[in-house]
mmCIF file of C-alpha atoms and ligand atoms in Angstrom:
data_model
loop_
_atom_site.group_PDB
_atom_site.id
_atom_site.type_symbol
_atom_site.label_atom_id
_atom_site.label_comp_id
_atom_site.label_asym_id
_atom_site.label_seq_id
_atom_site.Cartn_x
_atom_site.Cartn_y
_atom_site.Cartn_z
ATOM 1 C CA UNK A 1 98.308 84.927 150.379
ATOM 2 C CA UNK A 2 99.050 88.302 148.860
ATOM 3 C CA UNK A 3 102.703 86.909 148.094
ATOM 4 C CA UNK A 4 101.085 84.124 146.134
ATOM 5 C CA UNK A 5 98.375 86.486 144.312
ATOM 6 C CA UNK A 6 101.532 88.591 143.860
ATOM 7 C CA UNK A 7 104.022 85.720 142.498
ATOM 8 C CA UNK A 8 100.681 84.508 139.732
ATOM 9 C CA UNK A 9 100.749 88.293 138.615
ATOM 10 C CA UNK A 10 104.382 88.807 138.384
ATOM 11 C CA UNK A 11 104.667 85.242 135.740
ATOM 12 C CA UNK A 12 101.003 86.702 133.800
ATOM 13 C CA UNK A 13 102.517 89.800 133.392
ATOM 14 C CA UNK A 14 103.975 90.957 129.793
ATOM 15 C CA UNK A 15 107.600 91.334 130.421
ATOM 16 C CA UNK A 16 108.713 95.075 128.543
ATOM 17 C CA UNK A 17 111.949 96.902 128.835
ATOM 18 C CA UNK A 18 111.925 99.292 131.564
ATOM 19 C CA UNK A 19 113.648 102.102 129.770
ATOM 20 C CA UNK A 20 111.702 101.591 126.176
ATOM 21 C CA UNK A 21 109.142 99.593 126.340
ATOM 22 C CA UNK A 22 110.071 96.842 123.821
ATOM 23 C CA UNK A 23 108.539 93.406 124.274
ATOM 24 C CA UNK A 24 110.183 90.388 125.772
ATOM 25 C CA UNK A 25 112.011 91.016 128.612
ATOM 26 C CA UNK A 26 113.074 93.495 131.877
ATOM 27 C CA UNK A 27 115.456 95.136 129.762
ATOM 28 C CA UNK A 28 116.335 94.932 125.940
ATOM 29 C CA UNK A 29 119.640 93.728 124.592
ATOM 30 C CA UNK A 30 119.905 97.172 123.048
ATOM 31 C CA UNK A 31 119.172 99.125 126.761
ATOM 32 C CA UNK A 32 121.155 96.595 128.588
ATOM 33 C CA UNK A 33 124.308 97.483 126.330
ATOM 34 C CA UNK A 34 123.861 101.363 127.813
ATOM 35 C CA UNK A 35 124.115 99.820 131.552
ATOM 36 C CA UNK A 36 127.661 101.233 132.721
ATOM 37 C CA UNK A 37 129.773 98.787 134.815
ATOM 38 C CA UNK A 38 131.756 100.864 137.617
ATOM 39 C CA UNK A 39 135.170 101.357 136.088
ATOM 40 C CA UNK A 40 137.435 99.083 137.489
ATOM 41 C CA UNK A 41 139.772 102.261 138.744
ATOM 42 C CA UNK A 42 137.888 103.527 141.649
ATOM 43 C CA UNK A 43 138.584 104.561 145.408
ATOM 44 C CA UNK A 44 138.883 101.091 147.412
ATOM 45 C CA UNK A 45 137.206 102.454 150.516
ATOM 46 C CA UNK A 46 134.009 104.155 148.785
ATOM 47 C CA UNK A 47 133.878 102.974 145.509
ATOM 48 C CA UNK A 48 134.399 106.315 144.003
ATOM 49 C CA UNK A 49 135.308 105.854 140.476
ATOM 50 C CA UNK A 50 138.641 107.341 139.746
ATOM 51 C CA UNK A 51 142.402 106.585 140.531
ATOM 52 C CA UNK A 52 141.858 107.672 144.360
ATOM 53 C CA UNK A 53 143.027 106.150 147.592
ATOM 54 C CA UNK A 54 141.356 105.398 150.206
ATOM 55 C CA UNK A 55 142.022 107.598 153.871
ATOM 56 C CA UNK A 56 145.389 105.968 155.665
ATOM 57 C CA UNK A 57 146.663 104.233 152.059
ATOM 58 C CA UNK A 58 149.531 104.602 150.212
ATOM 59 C CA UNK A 59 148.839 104.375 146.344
ATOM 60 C CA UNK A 60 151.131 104.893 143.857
ATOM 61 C CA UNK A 61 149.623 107.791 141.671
ATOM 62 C CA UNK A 62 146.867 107.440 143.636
ATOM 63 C CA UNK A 63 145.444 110.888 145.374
ATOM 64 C CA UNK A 64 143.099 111.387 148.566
ATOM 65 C CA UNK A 65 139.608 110.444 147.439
ATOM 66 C CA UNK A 66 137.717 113.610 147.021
ATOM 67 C CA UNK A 67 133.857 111.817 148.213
ATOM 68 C CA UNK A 68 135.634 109.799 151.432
ATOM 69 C CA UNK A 69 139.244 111.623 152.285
ATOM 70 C CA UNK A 70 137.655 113.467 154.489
ATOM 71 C CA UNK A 71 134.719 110.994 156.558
ATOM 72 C CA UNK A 72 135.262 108.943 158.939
ATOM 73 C CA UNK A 73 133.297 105.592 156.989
ATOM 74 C CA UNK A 74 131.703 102.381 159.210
ATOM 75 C CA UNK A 75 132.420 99.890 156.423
ATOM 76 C CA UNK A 76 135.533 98.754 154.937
ATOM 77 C CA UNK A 77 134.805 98.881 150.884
ATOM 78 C CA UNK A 78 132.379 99.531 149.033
ATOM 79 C CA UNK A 79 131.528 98.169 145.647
ATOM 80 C CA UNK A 80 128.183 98.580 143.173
ATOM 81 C CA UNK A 81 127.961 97.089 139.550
ATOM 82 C CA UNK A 82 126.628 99.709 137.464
ATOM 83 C CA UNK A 83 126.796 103.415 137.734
ATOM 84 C CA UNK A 84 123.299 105.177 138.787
ATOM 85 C CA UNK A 85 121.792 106.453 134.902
ATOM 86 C CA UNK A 86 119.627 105.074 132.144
ATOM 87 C CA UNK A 87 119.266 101.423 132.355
ATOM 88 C CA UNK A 88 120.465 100.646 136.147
ATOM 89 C CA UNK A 89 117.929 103.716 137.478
ATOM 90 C CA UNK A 90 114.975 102.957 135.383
ATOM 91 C CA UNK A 91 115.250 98.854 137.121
ATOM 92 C CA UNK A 92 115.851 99.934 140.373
ATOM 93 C CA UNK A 93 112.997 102.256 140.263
ATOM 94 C CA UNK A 94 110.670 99.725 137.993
ATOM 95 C CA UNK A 95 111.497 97.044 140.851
ATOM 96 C CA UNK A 96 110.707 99.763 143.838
ATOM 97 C CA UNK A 97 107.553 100.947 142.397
ATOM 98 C CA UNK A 98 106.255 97.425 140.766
ATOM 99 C CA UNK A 99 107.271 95.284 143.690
ATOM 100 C CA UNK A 100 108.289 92.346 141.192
ATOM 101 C CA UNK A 101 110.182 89.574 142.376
ATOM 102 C CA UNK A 102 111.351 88.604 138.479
ATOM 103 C CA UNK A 103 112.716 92.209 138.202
ATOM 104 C CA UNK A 104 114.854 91.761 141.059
ATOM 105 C CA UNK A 105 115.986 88.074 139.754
ATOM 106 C CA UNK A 106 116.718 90.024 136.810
ATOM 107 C CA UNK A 107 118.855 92.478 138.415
ATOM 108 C CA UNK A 108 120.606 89.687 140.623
ATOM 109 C CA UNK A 109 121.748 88.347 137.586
ATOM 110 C CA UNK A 110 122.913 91.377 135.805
ATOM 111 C CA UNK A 111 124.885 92.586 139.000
ATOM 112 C CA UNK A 112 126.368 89.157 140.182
ATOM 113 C CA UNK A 113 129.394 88.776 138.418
ATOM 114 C CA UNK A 114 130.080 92.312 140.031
ATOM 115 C CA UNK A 115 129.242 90.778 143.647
ATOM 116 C CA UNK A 116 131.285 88.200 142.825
ATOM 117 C CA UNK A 117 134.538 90.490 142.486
ATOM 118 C CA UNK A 118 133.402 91.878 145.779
ATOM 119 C CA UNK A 119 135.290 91.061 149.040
ATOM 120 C CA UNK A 120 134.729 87.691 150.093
ATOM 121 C CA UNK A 121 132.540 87.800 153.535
ATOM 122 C CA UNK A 122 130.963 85.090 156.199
ATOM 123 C CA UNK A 123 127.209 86.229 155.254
ATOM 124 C CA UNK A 124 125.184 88.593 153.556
ATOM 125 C CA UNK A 125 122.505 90.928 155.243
ATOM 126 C CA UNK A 126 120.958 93.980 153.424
ATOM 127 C CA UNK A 127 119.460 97.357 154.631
ATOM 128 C CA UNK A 128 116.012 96.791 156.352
ATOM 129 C CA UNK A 129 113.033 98.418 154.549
ATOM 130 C CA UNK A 130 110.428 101.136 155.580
ATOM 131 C CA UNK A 131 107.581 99.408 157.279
ATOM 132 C CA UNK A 132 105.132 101.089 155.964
ATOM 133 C CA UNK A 133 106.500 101.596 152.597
ATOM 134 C CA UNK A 134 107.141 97.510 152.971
ATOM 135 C CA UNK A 135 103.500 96.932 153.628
ATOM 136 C CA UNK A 136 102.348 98.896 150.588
ATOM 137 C CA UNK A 137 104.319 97.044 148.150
ATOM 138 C CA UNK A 138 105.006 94.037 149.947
ATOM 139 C CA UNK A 139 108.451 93.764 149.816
ATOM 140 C CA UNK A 140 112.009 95.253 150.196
ATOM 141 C CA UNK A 141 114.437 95.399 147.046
ATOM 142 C CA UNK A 142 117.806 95.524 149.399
ATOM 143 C CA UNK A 143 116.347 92.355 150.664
ATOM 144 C CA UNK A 144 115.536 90.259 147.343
ATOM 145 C CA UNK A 145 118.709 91.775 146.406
ATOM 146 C CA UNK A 146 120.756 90.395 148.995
ATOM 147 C CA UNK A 147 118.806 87.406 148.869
ATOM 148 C CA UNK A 148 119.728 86.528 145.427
ATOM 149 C CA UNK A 149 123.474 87.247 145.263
ATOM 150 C CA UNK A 150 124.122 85.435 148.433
ATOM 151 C CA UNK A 151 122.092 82.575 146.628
ATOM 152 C CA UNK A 152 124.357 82.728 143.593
ATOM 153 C CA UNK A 153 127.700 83.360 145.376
ATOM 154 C CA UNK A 154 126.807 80.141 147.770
ATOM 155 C CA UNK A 155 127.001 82.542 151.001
ATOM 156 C CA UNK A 156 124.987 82.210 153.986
ATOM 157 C CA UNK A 157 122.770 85.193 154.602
ATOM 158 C CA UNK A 158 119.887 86.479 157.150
ATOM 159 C CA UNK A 159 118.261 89.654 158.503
ATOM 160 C CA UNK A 160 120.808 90.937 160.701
ATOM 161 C CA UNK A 161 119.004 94.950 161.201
ATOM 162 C CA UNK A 162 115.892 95.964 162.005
ATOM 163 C CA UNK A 163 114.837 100.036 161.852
ATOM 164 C CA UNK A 164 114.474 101.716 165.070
ATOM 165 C CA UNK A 165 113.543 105.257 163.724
ATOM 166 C CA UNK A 166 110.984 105.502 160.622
ATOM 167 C CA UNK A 167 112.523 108.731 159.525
ATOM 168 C CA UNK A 168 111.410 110.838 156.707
ATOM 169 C CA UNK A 169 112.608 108.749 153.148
ATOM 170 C CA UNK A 170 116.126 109.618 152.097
ATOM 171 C CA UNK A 171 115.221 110.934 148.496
ATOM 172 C CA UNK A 172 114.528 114.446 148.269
ATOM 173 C CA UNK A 173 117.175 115.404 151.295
ATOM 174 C CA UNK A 174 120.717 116.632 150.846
ATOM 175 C CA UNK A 175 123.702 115.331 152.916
ATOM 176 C CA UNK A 176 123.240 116.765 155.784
ATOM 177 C CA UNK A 177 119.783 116.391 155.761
ATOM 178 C CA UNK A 178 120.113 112.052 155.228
ATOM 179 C CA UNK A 179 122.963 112.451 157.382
ATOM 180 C CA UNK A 180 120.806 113.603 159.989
ATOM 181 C CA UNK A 181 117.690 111.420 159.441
ATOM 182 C CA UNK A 182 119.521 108.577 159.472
ATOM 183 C CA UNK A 183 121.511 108.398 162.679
ATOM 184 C CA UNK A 184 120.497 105.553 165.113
ATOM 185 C CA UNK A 185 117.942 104.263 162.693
ATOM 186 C CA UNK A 186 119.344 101.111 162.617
ATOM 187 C CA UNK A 187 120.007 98.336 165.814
ATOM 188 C CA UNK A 188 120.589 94.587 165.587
ATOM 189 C CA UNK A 189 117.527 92.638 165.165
ATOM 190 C CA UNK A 190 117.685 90.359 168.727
ATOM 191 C CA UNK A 191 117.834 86.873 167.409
ATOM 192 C CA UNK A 192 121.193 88.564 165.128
ATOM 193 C CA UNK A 193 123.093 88.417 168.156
ATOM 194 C CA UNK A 194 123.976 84.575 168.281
ATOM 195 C CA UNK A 195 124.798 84.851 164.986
ATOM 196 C CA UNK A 196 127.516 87.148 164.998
ATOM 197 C CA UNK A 197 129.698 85.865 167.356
ATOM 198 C CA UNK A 198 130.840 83.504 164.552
ATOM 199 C CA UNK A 199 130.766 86.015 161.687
ATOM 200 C CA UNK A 200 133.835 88.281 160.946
ATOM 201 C CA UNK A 201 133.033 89.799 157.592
ATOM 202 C CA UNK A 202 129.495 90.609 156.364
ATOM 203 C CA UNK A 203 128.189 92.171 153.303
ATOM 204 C CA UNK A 204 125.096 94.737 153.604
ATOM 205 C CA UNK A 205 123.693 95.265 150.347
ATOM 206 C CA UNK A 206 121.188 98.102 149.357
ATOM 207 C CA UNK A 207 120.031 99.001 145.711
ATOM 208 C CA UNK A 208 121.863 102.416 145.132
ATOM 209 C CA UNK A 209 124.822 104.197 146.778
ATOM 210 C CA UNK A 210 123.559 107.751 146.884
ATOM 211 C CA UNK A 211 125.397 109.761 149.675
ATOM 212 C CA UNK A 212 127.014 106.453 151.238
ATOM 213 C CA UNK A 213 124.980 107.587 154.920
ATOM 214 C CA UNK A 214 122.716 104.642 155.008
ATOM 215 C CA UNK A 215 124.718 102.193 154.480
ATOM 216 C CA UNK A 216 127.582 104.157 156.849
ATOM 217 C CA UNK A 217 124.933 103.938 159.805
ATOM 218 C CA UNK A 218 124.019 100.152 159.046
ATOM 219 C CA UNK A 219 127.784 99.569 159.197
ATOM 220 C CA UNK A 220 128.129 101.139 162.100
ATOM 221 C CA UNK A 221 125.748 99.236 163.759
ATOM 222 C CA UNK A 222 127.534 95.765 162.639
ATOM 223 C CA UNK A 223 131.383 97.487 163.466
ATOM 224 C CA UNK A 224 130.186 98.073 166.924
ATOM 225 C CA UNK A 225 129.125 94.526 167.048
ATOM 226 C CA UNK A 226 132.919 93.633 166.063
ATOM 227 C CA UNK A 227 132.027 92.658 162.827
ATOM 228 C CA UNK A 228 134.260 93.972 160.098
ATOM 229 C CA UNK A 229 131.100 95.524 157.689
ATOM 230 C CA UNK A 230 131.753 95.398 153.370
ATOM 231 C CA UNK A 231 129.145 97.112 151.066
ATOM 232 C CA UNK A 232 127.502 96.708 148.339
ATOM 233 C CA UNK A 233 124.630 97.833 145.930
ATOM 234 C CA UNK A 234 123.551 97.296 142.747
ATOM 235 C CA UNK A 235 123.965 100.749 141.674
ATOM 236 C CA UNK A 236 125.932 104.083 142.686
ATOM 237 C CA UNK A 237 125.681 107.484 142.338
ATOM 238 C CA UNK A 238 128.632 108.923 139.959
ATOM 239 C CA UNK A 239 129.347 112.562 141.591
ATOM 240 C CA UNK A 240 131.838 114.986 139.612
ATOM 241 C CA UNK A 241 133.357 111.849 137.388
ATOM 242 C CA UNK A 242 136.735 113.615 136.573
ATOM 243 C CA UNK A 243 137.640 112.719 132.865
ATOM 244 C CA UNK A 244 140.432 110.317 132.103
ATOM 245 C CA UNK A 245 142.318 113.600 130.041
ATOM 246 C CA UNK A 246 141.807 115.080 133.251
ATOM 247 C CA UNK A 247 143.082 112.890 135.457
ATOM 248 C CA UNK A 248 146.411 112.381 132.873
ATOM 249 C CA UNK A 249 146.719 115.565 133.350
ATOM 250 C CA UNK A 250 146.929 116.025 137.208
ATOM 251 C CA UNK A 251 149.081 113.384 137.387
ATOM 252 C CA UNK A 252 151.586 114.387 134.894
ATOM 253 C CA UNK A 253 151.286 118.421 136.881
ATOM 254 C CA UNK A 254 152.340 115.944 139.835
ATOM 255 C CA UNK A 255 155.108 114.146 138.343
ATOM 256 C CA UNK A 256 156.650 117.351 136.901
ATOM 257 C CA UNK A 257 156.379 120.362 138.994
HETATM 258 ZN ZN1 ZN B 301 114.962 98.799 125.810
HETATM 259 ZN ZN1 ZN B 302 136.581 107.203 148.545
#
């Protein structure tokens, strides 16, 4: 009933841009212009923008990836449409704090064409939400999220984790601290097992890529199943972005000594 009540409220309600208010939609033509697509030079393991490698590759010019060269990772890539700023953090936070479905369709659309440059995979699951943060608002963005590109891309999907642990939420903690809170949070959900005997690659997709740890422990939980685990989110954190002078630079000090 509250889903219905919910789905009436989310059509009657005036659609504004997110980041400045102006009338008509989610996000104005002029916001939407600021949303910045990952570059398409980034670290195939982690999705670390830059010319990096990922652990174990060769690469010409490539060098160790400074966020993953040195973790051992669950999933095989990881890939995000925008970079986390402006636009792509004030709809992933509208969405979370709103609970509306249309924002979500509206971010499924922005981000698909993104998910569709993604690894190809069997089916699509997504990072389970926080039951009682699930109950207030009714519903879990990873979810609609995952719902909605699998829709688009014409891939199966389904609930394939359930939480174990309600740990403390992510924001607010540092590495170590998610890193910590997070470990054997995550187990298949039961009825997931018959399903993954046919699967080999599967997609878990969660709104933003902050510290990777989340999405390394829901991997891990699909690896041990002997499922080969792919990521992706509609958003990632950008840590120490090294310019592109920069980078020209430490790769012409490489070339000549
Ligand atoms: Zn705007
Ligand atoms: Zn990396």
């Amino acid at each position: 009933m509250t889903g219905i009540v919910d789905g009436l409220l989310d059509l009657a309600l005036p659609r504004r841009c997110v980041l400045c208010g102006a009338a008509g939609g989610w996000l104005c033509e002029r916001c939407a212009a600021e949303l910045h697509p990952l570059p398409v030079q980034h670290c195939p393991r982690c999705g670390a923008p830059g010319p990096w490698s990922a652990p174990g590759q060769k690469h010409r010019a490539g060098r160790r990836c400074p966020e993953c060269g040195g973790r051992d990772l669950a999933f095989r890539s990881a890939a995000a449409a925008f970079t986390y700023e402006g636009p792509a953090k004030a709809l992933i936070t509208a969405c979370k704090f709103r609970a509306l479905r249309s924002l979500a369709d509206d971010m499924v659309g922005r981000a698909s064409p993104a998910f569709a440059a993604a690894p190809a995979v069997d089916l699509v699951t997504w990072v389970p939400g926080h039951r009682d943060h699930q109950m207030e608002r009714g519903f879990n963005q990873a979810e609609l999220l995952g719902r909605g590109f699998a829709r688009r891309a014409g891939v199966p999907y389904a609930p394939l984790l359930r939480r174990v642990r309600h740990g403390a939420r992510q924001s607010g903690l540092d590495r170590a601290g998610r890193a910590a809170n997070v470990r054997d949070a995550f187990a298949l959900r039961e009825e997931g097992n018959g399903v993954l005997r046919k699967l080999k690659r599967v997609m878990i997709v969660d709104d933003v890529y902050t510290t990777g740890e989340t999405l390394d422990h829901c991997a891990g939980v699909l690896a041990h199943a002997g499922i080969e685990p792919h990521v992706f989110t509609f958003a990632r954190t950008v840590r120490a972005t090294p310019s592109q002078a920069s980078l020209d630079h430490a790769v012409q000090k490489e070339r000549c000594p």
